[in-house]
């Protein structure tokens, strides 16, 4: 948690004010037993009603002052914890936003969600408790010991025994539950992962009738978390009865020893009662500290998990002295001796890639599954950086640009179509919230999405569910393509973005694209030969190597891999068109 102290610095004046008020509250609580002893010794015994009333009023005022201080401290603690958690949550989200794909490979989505929600909630809860108790409990305990010893030195050994028993109990409980806290957070991650996979894969689960298998898998994750939580809860449940037992035994011991001293006139009744109150305050203070000792370890685990994310440096960084794109730059993309190995991998998945995608032309990438097509597109977007070699745009290495400037020049349609909850309009205008409706309509027309949009009662204001689950796969792809076209970018990347389209829609969409993007560079990944036959340049990949480059007709003559792919999909008559 020390690594996260900086999030409390803006609230230092509030925390200081809370500490002052806590000191005031503790002094009020410590003063009350003396007043009670005074009432008994000097008022009750001698029947001084006025004295009892005046002292009682003083005690009431002290109690009200302590209560006001306690309420104010609670407000300060809640405000500090909520504000620090808000800042921490914001920084964590911003940090994750800057992660490259390599960092997402390290942290699972379920784990990042748990760290942003559950872990920060743990820290927020402990911050409130710490501000309210971490200063108050020691002041009350130390003050209670001093007052108890000064009021009756002969019974100080009782306080010593009580403190030893309390510390021993806390130590035993602490040693039992500490190892379980790290396990709990990992089990929460696991439960979130299983739940997320089940919800996202519900259609597949139903199709294969594996509901019972998934129920068993969820039950195991659920039971593991439940049993661990029960163990911790049961250990913690022992704490309160143990403290109460110690408190009651101390009370009996004080009465037994004190009664003998009162009967021998060595101790006043009021002083014995005050001593008993101080003993209760000491035990109560240790009880509060024991609660902190139980809660802090779990929060410390959460803090470590959050600090791990905040301390992770992105593998993709912006240059310290970035260059800017020229206003009239040519969006030529050149790969020079590019090799790439995934972080943590041993072998390159791309080997000595060399080609140039020219402005105004379509460069298509084709190859078998796993040949490295999408990896090439990820390198252009700088989701990963090349292991060796360089990728140039307008003669400049893309690593010399900031990621924002680079991606501002690219209209990207990912292989996995992603739509956000909202409306069709909000999804199409995702790159620019101020895009005019006319521009959205034009992009939808090019992407062949206008027909199904206009068929909806609310048109562009029609609702899109989370993940686009209320539209078909082909409609999702067309909306994703339209979203990219809204940017009017000089470079377009279509990563297998036509796979869900029928051949007629595919043909019409490509024809419209060609008319509207005559000056743009288009990188097109496709599985279907019919989609790329008219591309000016086709790059054929096989196991991360370029095994062919040229036009459709050239590759049919010179590239065996391309020929095998082509003849497996189309007839000789169709290929000859």
XYZ file of C-alpha atoms in Angstrom, residues 259-532:
274
model
C -13.536 -5.033 46.176
C -10.840 -6.216 48.592
C -9.028 -2.879 48.290
C -12.272 -0.924 48.782
C -13.124 -2.938 51.879
C -9.670 -2.211 53.298
C -10.089 1.514 52.456
C -7.123 1.509 50.070
C -9.293 2.365 47.024
C -12.417 4.450 46.536
C -15.460 2.899 44.815
C -15.442 5.587 42.116
C -11.757 4.919 41.359
C -12.464 1.216 40.984
C -15.298 1.978 38.554
C -13.042 4.368 36.622
C -10.331 1.714 36.506
C -12.869 -0.731 35.094
C -13.876 1.782 32.416
C -10.242 2.363 31.436
C -9.747 -1.402 31.141
C -12.773 -1.613 28.846
C -11.421 1.250 26.730
C -8.051 -0.499 26.407
C -9.697 -3.761 25.337
C -11.975 -1.866 22.944
C -8.935 -0.124 21.440
C -7.201 -3.479 20.880
C -10.398 -4.847 19.385
C -10.415 -1.998 16.854
C -6.745 -2.584 16.079
C -7.402 -6.290 15.595
C -10.083 -5.444 13.041
C -7.481 -3.348 11.220
C -4.955 -6.177 11.385
C -7.493 -8.441 9.713
C -8.565 -5.965 7.020
C -5.196 -4.442 6.126
C -3.590 -7.663 4.803
C -6.358 -8.186 2.258
C -6.192 -4.535 1.242
C -2.399 -4.874 0.981
C -2.865 -7.753 -1.465
C -5.285 -5.614 -3.480
C -2.831 -2.707 -3.393
C -0.043 -4.946 -4.710
C -2.259 -6.112 -7.565
C -3.157 -2.527 -8.476
C 0.461 -1.376 -8.155
C 1.460 -4.231 -10.463
C -0.759 -2.814 -13.205
C 0.252 0.808 -12.572
C 3.928 -0.198 -12.516
C 3.775 -2.092 -15.802
C 5.460 -0.170 -18.582
C 3.853 -0.450 -21.982
C 5.995 -2.262 -24.518
C 4.859 0.307 -27.101
C 5.936 3.857 -26.280
C 5.899 7.175 -28.099
C 9.230 8.725 -29.126
C 10.638 11.531 -26.985
C 11.049 13.719 -30.072
C 8.237 12.656 -32.442
C 7.911 13.741 -36.050
C 4.670 14.905 -37.639
C 3.042 13.970 -40.905
C 3.459 16.419 -43.745
C 0.212 18.005 -44.922
C 0.720 16.556 -48.402
C 2.273 13.266 -47.310
C 1.984 10.185 -49.491
C 0.414 7.279 -47.592
C 2.829 4.710 -49.016
C 3.474 1.863 -46.578
C 6.769 0.036 -46.929
C 7.921 -3.063 -45.062
C 11.721 -3.391 -44.952
C 13.205 -6.653 -43.714
C 10.533 -6.951 -41.026
C 10.852 -9.803 -38.552
C 8.529 -10.287 -35.619
C 8.393 -12.553 -32.582
C 5.585 -12.330 -30.032
C 6.690 -11.260 -26.529
C 7.755 -14.355 -24.651
C 7.942 -16.399 -27.846
C 11.062 -18.168 -29.064
C 10.622 -18.174 -32.845
C 9.718 -15.433 -35.299
C 6.217 -15.589 -36.777
C 7.179 -13.179 -39.580
C 10.411 -13.544 -41.510
C 12.115 -10.870 -43.637
C 8.924 -9.221 -44.925
C 9.562 -6.807 -47.795
C 6.884 -5.065 -49.875
C 5.417 -1.623 -50.541
C 1.718 -0.707 -50.494
C 1.296 2.375 -52.675
C -1.165 5.231 -52.387
C -4.275 4.837 -54.510
C -3.837 1.078 -54.709
C -5.203 -1.953 -52.922
C -2.635 -4.319 -51.483
C -4.221 -7.612 -50.496
C -2.783 -10.147 -48.058
C -3.789 -13.782 -48.384
C -2.539 -17.032 -46.930
C -3.513 -20.023 -44.869
C -4.736 -19.721 -41.287
C -1.849 -18.759 -38.976
C 0.378 -17.501 -41.756
C 0.730 -14.046 -40.135
C -1.782 -11.895 -42.034
C -3.406 -10.223 -39.028
C -0.015 -9.889 -37.346
C 1.117 -7.710 -40.268
C -1.892 -5.427 -39.733
C -1.215 -5.246 -35.986
C 2.340 -4.089 -36.734
C 1.088 -1.267 -38.956
C -1.279 -0.142 -36.174
C 1.580 -0.469 -33.643
C -0.382 -2.843 -31.461
C 2.993 -4.590 -31.487
C 6.387 -3.286 -32.590
C 8.606 -5.109 -35.058
C 11.366 -7.267 -33.583
C 13.743 -6.120 -36.312
C 13.465 -4.177 -39.548
C 11.157 -1.211 -40.021
C 7.776 -0.155 -41.365
C 7.751 3.175 -43.188
C 4.958 5.571 -44.077
C 5.970 8.341 -46.460
C 9.602 7.337 -45.861
C 9.366 7.711 -42.056
C 9.613 4.834 -39.592
C 6.195 4.595 -37.914
C 7.967 4.436 -34.529
C 8.956 8.088 -35.070
C 5.288 9.144 -34.927
C 3.156 9.212 -31.809
C 0.613 6.424 -31.697
C -2.209 8.984 -31.757
C -0.913 10.696 -34.909
C -0.323 7.358 -36.606
C -3.762 5.956 -35.820
C -5.462 9.231 -36.766
C -4.328 8.497 -40.332
C -5.755 4.975 -40.413
C -9.293 3.720 -40.803
C -9.210 0.290 -39.170
C -11.685 -2.568 -39.386
C -10.570 -5.393 -37.055
C -10.940 -9.085 -37.722
C -13.250 -9.436 -34.730
C -16.058 -6.959 -35.254
C -16.741 -4.862 -32.166
C -19.742 -2.586 -31.683
C -20.505 -0.580 -28.564
C -23.793 -0.239 -26.738
C -25.673 2.825 -27.928
C -27.177 3.610 -31.311
C -26.107 3.061 -34.918
C -25.320 6.774 -35.072
C -23.103 6.716 -31.967
C -21.193 3.723 -33.342
C -20.607 5.237 -36.780
C -19.524 8.579 -35.304
C -17.166 6.888 -32.836
C -14.046 8.506 -34.344
C -15.622 11.975 -34.400
C -18.665 12.776 -32.288
C -19.321 15.914 -34.356
C -19.656 14.086 -37.678
C -22.602 15.370 -39.712
C -25.478 12.984 -40.435
C -24.859 13.352 -44.172
C -21.347 11.957 -43.793
C -22.678 9.021 -41.782
C -25.271 8.301 -44.460
C -22.609 8.365 -47.173
C -20.330 5.994 -45.236
C -23.278 3.634 -44.628
C -24.137 3.721 -48.340
C -20.575 2.815 -49.355
C -20.512 0.003 -46.790
C -23.868 -1.307 -48.124
C -25.402 -0.760 -44.677
C -27.944 1.892 -45.672
C -30.626 -0.580 -46.736
C -30.926 -2.396 -43.408
C -30.485 0.859 -41.432
C -33.341 2.534 -43.301
C -35.497 -0.567 -42.827
C -35.414 0.018 -39.070
C -38.131 2.212 -37.614
C -35.692 4.555 -35.862
C -33.044 4.516 -38.606
C -29.672 5.757 -37.387
C -31.093 6.151 -33.873
C -31.820 2.420 -33.642
C -30.431 0.737 -30.564
C -27.273 -1.381 -30.652
C -26.910 -3.844 -27.784
C -23.598 -4.441 -26.046
C -21.311 -6.256 -28.469
C -23.816 -5.772 -31.295
C -25.735 -8.901 -30.314
C -28.985 -7.602 -31.831
C -27.610 -7.392 -35.406
C -26.310 -10.139 -37.665
C -22.649 -10.862 -38.373
C -22.838 -9.308 -41.853
C -24.586 -6.211 -40.505
C -21.934 -5.848 -37.796
C -19.185 -6.018 -40.423
C -20.867 -3.417 -42.624
C -21.359 -1.072 -39.673
C -17.722 -1.572 -38.691
C -16.612 -0.756 -42.250
C -18.841 2.329 -42.315
C -17.350 3.478 -39.004
C -13.863 3.323 -40.513
C -14.966 5.179 -43.652
C -16.358 8.052 -41.552
C -12.742 8.963 -40.704
C -12.027 9.683 -44.377
C -8.502 8.451 -43.682
C -5.563 8.280 -46.117
C -4.932 4.655 -45.080
C -7.483 1.868 -44.630
C -6.879 -1.535 -43.084
C -9.505 -4.225 -43.600
C -8.524 -7.283 -41.571
C -10.664 -10.068 -43.017
C -13.606 -7.670 -42.860
C -15.696 -9.153 -45.682
C -15.915 -12.756 -44.469
C -19.538 -12.492 -43.280
C -20.790 -10.806 -46.461
C -22.461 -12.616 -49.302
C -20.698 -12.442 -52.678
C -23.133 -9.902 -54.131
C -22.786 -7.489 -51.212
C -19.027 -8.097 -51.184
C -18.757 -7.131 -54.864
C -20.913 -4.018 -54.509
C -19.027 -2.890 -51.409
C -15.607 -3.282 -53.051
C -16.774 -1.370 -56.120
C -18.045 1.495 -53.962
C -14.813 1.483 -51.969
C -12.732 1.730 -55.102
C -14.687 4.795 -56.262
C -14.505 6.596 -52.912
C -10.949 5.807 -51.845
C -9.006 6.496 -55.045
C -6.237 8.371 -53.187
C -6.047 6.134 -50.141
C -3.772 3.197 -49.463
C -5.786 0.065 -48.767
C -4.429 -2.980 -46.963
C -6.889 -5.813 -47.324
C -6.649 -9.154 -45.548
C -8.976 -11.761 -47.009
C -9.596 -15.479 -47.127
C -11.642 -15.406 -50.331
C -9.814 -15.081 -53.624
C -12.870 -13.448 -55.190
C -12.465 -10.528 -52.770
C -8.883 -9.738 -53.843
